[in-house]
Each structure stands twice: as C-alpha cells, then as structure tokens.
Short mmCIF file of C-alpha atoms in Angstrom, two decimals:
data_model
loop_
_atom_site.label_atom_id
_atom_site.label_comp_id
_atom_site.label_asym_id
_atom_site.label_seq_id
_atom_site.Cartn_x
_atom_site.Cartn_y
_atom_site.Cartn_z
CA UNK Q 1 117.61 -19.76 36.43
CA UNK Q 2 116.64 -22.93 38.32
CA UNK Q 3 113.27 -24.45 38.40
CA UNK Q 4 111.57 -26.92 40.10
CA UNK Q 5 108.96 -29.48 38.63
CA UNK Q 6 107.25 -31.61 40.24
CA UNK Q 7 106.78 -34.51 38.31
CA UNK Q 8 104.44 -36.86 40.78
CA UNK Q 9 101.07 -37.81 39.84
CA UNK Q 10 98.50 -35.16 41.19
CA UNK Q 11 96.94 -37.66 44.22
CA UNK Q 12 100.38 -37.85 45.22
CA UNK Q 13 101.24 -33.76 45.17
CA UNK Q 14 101.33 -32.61 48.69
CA UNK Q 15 98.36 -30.42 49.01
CA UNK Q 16 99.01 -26.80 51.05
CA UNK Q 17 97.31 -26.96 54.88
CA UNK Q 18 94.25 -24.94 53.87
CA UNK Q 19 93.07 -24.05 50.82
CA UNK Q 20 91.96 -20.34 50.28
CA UNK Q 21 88.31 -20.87 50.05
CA UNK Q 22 87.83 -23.17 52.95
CA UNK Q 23 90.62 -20.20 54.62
CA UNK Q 24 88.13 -17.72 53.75
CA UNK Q 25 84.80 -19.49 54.92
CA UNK Q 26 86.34 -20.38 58.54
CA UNK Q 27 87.64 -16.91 58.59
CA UNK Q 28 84.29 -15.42 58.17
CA UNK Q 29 82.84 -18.12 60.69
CA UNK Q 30 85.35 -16.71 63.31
CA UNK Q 31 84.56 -13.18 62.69
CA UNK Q 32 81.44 -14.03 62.98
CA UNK Q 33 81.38 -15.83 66.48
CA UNK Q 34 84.15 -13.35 67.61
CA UNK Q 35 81.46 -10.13 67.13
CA UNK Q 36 78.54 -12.34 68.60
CA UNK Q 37 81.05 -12.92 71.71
CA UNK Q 38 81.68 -9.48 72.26
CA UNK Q 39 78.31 -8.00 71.65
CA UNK Q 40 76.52 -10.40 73.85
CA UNK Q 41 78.98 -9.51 76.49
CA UNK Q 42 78.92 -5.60 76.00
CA UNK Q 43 74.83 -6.63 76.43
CA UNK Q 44 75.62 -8.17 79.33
CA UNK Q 45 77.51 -5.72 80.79
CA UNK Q 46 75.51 -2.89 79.90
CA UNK Q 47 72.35 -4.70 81.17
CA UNK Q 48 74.52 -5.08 84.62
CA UNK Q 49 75.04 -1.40 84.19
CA UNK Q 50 71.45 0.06 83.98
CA UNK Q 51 70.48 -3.01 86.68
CA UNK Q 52 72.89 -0.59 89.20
CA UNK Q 53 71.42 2.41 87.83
CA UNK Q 54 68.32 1.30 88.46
CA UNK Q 55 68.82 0.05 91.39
CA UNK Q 56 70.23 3.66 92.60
CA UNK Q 57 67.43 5.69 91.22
CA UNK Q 58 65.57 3.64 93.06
CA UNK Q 59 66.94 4.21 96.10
CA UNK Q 60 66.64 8.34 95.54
CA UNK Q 61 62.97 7.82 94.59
CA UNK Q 62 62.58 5.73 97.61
CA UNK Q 63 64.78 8.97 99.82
CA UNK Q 64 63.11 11.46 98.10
CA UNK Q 65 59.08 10.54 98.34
CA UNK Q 66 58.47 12.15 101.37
CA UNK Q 67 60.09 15.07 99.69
CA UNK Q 68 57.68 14.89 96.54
CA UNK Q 69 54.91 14.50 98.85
CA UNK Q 70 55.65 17.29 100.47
CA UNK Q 71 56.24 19.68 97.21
CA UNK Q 72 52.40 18.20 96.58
CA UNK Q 73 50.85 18.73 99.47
CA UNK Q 74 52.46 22.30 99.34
CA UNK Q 75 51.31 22.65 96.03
CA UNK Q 76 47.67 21.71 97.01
CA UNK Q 77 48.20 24.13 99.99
CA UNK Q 78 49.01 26.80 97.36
CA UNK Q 79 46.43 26.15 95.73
CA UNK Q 80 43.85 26.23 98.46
CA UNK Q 81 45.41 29.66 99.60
CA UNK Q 82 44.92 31.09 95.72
CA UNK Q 83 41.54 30.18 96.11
CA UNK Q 84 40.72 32.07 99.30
CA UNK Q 85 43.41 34.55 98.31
CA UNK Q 86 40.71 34.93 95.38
CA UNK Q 87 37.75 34.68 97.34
CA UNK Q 88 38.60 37.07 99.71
CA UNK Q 89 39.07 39.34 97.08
CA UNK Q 90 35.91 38.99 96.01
CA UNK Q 91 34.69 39.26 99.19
CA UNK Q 92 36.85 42.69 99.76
CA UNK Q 93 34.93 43.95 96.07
CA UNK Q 94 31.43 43.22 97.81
CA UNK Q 95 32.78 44.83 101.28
CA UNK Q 96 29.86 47.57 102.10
CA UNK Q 97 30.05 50.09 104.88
CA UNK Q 98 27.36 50.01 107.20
CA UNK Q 99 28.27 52.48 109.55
CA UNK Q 100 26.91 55.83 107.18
CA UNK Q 101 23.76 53.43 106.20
CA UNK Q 102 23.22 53.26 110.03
CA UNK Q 103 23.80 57.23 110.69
CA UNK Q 104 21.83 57.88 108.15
CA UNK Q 105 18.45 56.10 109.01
CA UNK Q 106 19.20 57.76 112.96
CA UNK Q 107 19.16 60.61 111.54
CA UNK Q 108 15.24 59.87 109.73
CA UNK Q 109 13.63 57.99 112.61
CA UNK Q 110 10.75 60.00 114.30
CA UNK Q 111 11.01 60.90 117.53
CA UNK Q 112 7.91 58.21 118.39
CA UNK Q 113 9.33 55.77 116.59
CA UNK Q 114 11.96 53.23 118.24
CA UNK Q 115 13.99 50.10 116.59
CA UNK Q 116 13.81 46.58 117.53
CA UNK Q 117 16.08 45.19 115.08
CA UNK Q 118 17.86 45.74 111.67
CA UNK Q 119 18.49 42.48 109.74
CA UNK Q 120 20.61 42.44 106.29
CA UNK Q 121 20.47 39.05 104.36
CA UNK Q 122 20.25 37.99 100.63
CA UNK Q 123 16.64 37.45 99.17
CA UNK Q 124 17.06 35.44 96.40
CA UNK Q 125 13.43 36.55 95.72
CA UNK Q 126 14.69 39.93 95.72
CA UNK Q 127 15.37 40.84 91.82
CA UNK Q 128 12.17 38.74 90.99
CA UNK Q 129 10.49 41.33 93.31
CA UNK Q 130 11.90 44.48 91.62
CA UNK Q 131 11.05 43.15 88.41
CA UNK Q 132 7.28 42.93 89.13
CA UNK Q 133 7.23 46.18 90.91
CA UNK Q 134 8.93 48.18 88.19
CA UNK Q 135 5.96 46.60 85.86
CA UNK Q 136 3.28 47.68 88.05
CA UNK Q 137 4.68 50.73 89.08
CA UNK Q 138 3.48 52.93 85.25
CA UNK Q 139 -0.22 51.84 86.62
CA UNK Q 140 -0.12 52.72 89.61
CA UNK Q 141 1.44 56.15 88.83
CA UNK Q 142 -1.50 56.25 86.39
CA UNK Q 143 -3.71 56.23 88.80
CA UNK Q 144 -2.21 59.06 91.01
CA UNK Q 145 -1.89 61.22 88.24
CA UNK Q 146 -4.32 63.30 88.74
CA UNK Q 147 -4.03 64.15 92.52
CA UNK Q 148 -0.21 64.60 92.26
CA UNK Q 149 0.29 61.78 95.44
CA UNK Q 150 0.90 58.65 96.12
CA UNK Q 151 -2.35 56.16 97.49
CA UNK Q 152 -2.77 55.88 101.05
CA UNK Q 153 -1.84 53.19 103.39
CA UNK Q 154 -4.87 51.89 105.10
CA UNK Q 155 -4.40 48.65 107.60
CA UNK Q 156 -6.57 46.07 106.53
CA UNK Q 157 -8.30 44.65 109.68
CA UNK Q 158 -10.64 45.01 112.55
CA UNK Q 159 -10.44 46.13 116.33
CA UNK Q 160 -6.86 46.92 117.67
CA UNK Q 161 -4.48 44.68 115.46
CA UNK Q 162 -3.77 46.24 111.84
CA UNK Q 163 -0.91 44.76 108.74
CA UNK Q 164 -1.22 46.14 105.56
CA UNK Q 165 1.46 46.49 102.32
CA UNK Q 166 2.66 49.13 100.38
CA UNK Q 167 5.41 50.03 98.26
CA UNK Q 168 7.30 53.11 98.25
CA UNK Q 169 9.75 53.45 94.86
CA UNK Q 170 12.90 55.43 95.71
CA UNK Q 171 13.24 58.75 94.65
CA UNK Q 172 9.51 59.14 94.42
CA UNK Q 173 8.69 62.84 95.84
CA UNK Q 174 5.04 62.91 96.41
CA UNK Q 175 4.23 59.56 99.24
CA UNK Q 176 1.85 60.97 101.67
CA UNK Q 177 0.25 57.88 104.34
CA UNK Q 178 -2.44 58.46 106.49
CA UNK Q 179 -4.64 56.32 108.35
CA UNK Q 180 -6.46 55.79 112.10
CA UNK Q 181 -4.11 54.19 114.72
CA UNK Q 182 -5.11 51.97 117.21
CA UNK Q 183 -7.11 53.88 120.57
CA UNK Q 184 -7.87 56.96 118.18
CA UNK Q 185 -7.16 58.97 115.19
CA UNK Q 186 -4.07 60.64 113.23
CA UNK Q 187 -3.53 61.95 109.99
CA UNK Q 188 0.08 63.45 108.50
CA UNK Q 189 1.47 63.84 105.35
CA UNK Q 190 5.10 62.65 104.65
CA UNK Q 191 8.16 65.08 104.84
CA UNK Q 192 6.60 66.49 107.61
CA UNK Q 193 7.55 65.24 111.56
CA UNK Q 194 4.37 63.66 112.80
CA UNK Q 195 3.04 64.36 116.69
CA UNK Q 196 2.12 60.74 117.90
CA UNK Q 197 0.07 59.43 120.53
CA UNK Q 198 0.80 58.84 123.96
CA UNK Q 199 4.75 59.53 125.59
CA UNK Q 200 7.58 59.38 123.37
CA UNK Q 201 9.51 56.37 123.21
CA UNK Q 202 12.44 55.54 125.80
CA UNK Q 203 15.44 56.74 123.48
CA UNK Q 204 16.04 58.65 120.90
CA UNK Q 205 16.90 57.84 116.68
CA UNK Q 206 20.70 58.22 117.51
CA UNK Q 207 20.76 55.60 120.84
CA UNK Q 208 18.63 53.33 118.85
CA UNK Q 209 20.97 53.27 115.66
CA UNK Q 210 23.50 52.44 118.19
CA UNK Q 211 21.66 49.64 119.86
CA UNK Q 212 20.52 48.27 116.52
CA UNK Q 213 24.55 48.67 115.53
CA UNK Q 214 25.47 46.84 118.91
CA UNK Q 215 23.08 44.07 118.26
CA UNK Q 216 24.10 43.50 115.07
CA UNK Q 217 28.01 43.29 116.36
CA UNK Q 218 27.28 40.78 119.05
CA UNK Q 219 25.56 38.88 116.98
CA UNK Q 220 28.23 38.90 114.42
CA UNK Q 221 30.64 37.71 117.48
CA UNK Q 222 28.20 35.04 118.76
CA UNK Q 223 28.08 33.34 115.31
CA UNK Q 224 32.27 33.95 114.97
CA UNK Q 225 32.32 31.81 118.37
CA UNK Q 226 30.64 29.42 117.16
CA UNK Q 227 32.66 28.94 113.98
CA UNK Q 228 35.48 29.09 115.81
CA UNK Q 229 34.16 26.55 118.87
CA UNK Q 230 32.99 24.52 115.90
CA UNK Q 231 29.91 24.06 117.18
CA UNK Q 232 28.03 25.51 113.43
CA UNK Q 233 26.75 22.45 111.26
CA UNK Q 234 28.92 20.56 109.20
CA UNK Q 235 27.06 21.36 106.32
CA UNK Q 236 27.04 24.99 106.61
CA UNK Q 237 30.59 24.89 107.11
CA UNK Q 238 31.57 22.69 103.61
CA UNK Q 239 29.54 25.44 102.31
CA UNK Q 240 31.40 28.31 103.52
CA UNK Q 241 34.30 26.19 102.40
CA UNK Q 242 33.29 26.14 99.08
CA UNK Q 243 32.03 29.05 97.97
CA UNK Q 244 32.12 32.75 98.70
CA UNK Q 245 28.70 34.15 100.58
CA UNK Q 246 26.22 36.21 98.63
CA UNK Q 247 26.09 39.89 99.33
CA UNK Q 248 23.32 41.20 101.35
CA UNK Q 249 21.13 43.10 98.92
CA UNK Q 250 17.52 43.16 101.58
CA UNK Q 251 17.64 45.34 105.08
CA UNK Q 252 14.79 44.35 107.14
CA UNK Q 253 13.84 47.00 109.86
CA UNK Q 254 11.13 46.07 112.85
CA UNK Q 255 10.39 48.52 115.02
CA UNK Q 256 7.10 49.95 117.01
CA UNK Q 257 5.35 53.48 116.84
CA UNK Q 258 2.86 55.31 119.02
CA UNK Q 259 1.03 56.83 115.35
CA UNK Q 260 0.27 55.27 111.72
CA UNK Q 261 1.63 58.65 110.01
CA UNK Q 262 5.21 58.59 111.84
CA UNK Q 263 5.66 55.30 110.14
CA UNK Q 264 4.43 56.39 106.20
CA UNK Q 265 7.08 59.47 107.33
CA UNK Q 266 9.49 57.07 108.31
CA UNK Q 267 9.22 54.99 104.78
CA UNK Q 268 9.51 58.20 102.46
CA UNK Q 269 12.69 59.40 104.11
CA UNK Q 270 14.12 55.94 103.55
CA UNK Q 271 13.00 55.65 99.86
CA UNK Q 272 15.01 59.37 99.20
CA UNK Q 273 18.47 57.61 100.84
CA UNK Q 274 20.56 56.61 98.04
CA UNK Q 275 21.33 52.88 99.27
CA UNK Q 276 17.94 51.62 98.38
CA UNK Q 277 16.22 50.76 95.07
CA UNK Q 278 12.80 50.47 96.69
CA UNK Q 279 10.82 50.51 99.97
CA UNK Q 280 8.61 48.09 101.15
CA UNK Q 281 6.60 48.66 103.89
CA UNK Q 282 5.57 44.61 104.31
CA UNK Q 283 3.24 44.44 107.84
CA UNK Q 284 1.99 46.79 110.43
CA UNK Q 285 0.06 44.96 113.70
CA UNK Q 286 -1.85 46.78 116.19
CA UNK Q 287 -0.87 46.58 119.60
CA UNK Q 288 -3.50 46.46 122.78
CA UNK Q 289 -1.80 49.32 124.35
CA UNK Q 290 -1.92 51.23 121.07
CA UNK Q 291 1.34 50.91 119.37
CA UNK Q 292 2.16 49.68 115.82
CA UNK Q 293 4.22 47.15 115.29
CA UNK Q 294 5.62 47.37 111.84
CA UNK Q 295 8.18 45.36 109.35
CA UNK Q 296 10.12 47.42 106.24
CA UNK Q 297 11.94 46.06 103.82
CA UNK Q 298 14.11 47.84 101.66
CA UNK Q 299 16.31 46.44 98.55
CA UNK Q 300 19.43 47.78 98.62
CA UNK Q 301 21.60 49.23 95.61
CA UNK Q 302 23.78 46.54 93.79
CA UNK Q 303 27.39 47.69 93.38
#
C-alpha cells in the first residue's frame, strides 16, 4: 500500500478551490436569489395575467350594462305590476254591486216622489257619525217608549221653505213622520203609500232608478276621459298612483216631493233594506210652487 505525504510547510500546501463552508454559504446565497428570480417573475406574470382578465371582464361589464339595466328596469316594472296586481285585488275585495241597491230603492220610491241624483262617496266623518248616533239612540228610544213610535219630523222654519233632521236607525219597525207641506196640509204614517198634493211627478220609481243609474254611468265616463285625456290634476293623479281609493260607505239621495209624509215613507223603507246601517234624513226645503226638496243620507254596510 502506497501513500502519499506531503511534507511542505502548511502556507505552502495547495489549498482545495472552495472550502465547504464558504461552498455552503454561496450555495444558499444562490438558492436564495434563484427562488427570488422566479417568484418575482411568476408575480409578474400572474399580475400580467389578471391585468388581461381584467381587462376582459371589463369589456363584458361594459357589453352587458345595457343588459343589467334592462333586467332592473324589468325588475322595477315587476314590481310596479305586483303592486297594482295587489291593489287591484284589493280593489276586486271592495267591488260592490250597485245594480240590486238601485232596483231596490225603484222599487220603494212613492209614486210623488222623483230623483235628482244619487251620489256614493267616502265620509271620513262617517264612523264618527255612527258612533254618536248609536249613543244617543237608548235615549231617544226612551223617550218613545211609551207611545210605541218613533218622534215626528217637523221642518223647522217659516212661510214656504222648510229643512229639518232626523235619523232613522235601520231595522227600526215603528218610524211614523208627519208634518204640514208647503200650500196646505198632509198627514201619513210610514209603511203606508201616501196620496200627495198636486199631479204626480213626470216618471215613475223604475225610469228614475234608471236615470239616476245613467247619470251616474256618464259621469263615471266623463271623469275616465279625463284620466285618460290627462286633463285630471297632477296631484290627484300621484294619488291614485299611490294608493288604492277608499270604498264608498255614504249614498246621498236628492230628490223633490209634492207631500212631507211620502218622504218620512220614503226614509223607513230605506232604513228596512239591508245595505244600510242607518238613515239620515239631513235637509228638506220648501219650494214656492209647493214641492219639497229633500237630501238623505244613508251609511252603507261595511263588508
């Protein structure tokens, strides 16, 4: 076996290129600057990629806003349409039929007794007005107790022009009115068909339930017109807009008579028909050629 020794002085020993720790340090260094190379390119590179992506996405958004503003105005159009979708419902709950209301009262009207007009509205005075009628109805049934009838109806006033009140609960059997008309004297007692005074009117209850019935309908067009001509305020129409329209829940009737007792005969029959909580009989005015002019309101049943 051979070896070699190497018998020169340490300073003059050749030394080997690189020695392992200073080998090991610039190896670590170079690993070291190798990853920061590569990861600050794969940043770069993957910053270039979501820069495109970007860039395309923004190009859809900017080709597809119209199309979101469409889906939003059609979902504020849906909207809109639930709403009257919902309102008309509502409105379709409320829906009353006029037409037997209408037959009905034709069928009550004395034969001297002829329409001028039949009005339904909302009071919003009207459940206010119940209220302090049903409190002072137990005294005032008090004090008919004993004669088994309602108090007459006597116009306050002088000469040939008369308006007086009264009110006339429904269902209440015993009502009885009597009192002087204009020119002379009558008397009746209600249920009964009074004779009036002087010739009987023009038409009879069933022609003026259908006049009354036609006015009504043109006036119902006239106003449609003018909703649809746009010619109604703007701030009645907002409102319509936003918010559904109270029921009616008040039927006004004018009309004239030739006698004081037709009209107390006309006010009982309407306080036994089953679509009104109470009648009112507000104002009766005397006429020069002798006829009443009078004003009824009755409160209609709430659904």
């Amino acid at each position: 076996m051979n070896y070699r020794i190497n018998l020169l002085p340490l300073e003059l020993q050749p030394r080997p290129p690189v020695e392992g720790k200073r080998l090991a340090v610039i190896s670590g260094l170079t690993v070291l600057a190798a990853l920061i190379l590569i990861g600050g390119a794969g940043w770069l590179i993957k910053s270039y990629n979501q820069r495109v992506e970007l860039a395309v996405i923004q190009s859809q958004l900017a080709s597809l806003s119209p199309v979101v503003r469409k889906v939003e105005a059609d979902r504020a159009e849906e909207q809109k349409l639930q709403a009257g979708a919902a309102a008309l419902e509502e409105l379709l709950a409320r829906h009353r039929v006029w037409k037997p209301v209408l037959d009905d009262i034709a069928q009550i009207v004395p034969v001297d007794i002829w329409l001028s007009s039949v009005d339904a509205a909302y009071d919003k005075d009207a459940a206010k007005t119940l209220q302090q009628t049903a409190a002072l109805a137990p005294g005032a049934q008090a004090g008919s107790a004993g004669g088994g009838a309602g108090t007459p109806v006597n116009p306050a006033g002088s000469g040939n022009s008369s308006s007086g009140t009264a009110i006339a609960p429904a269902g209440n059997a015993s009502w009885n009115a009597a009192a002087g008309a204009p020119g002379g004297a009558a008397s009746g007692t209600a249920g009964n068909n009074p004779t009036g005074t002087g010739a009987n009117p023009p038409a009879g209850p069933v022609q003026q339930a259908g006049r009354v019935a036609g006015q009504l309908a043109q006036r119902n067009q006239a106003q449609q017109a003018q909703l649809a001509a746009g010619e109604a305020p703007a701030q009645q129409k907002a409102e319509a807009q936003d918010k559904v329209p109270l029921p009616p829940n008040v039927l006004t009737i004018k009309g004239t008579s030739r006698s004081f007792p037709s009209i107390g005969v006309f006010v009982r029959k309407l306080s036994v028909l089953p679509y009104f909580r109470m009648v009112s009989l507000k104002e009766i005015d005397g006429q020069e050629d002798g006829t009443l002019i009078f004003t009824i309101v009755c409160y209609l049943q709430t659904a």
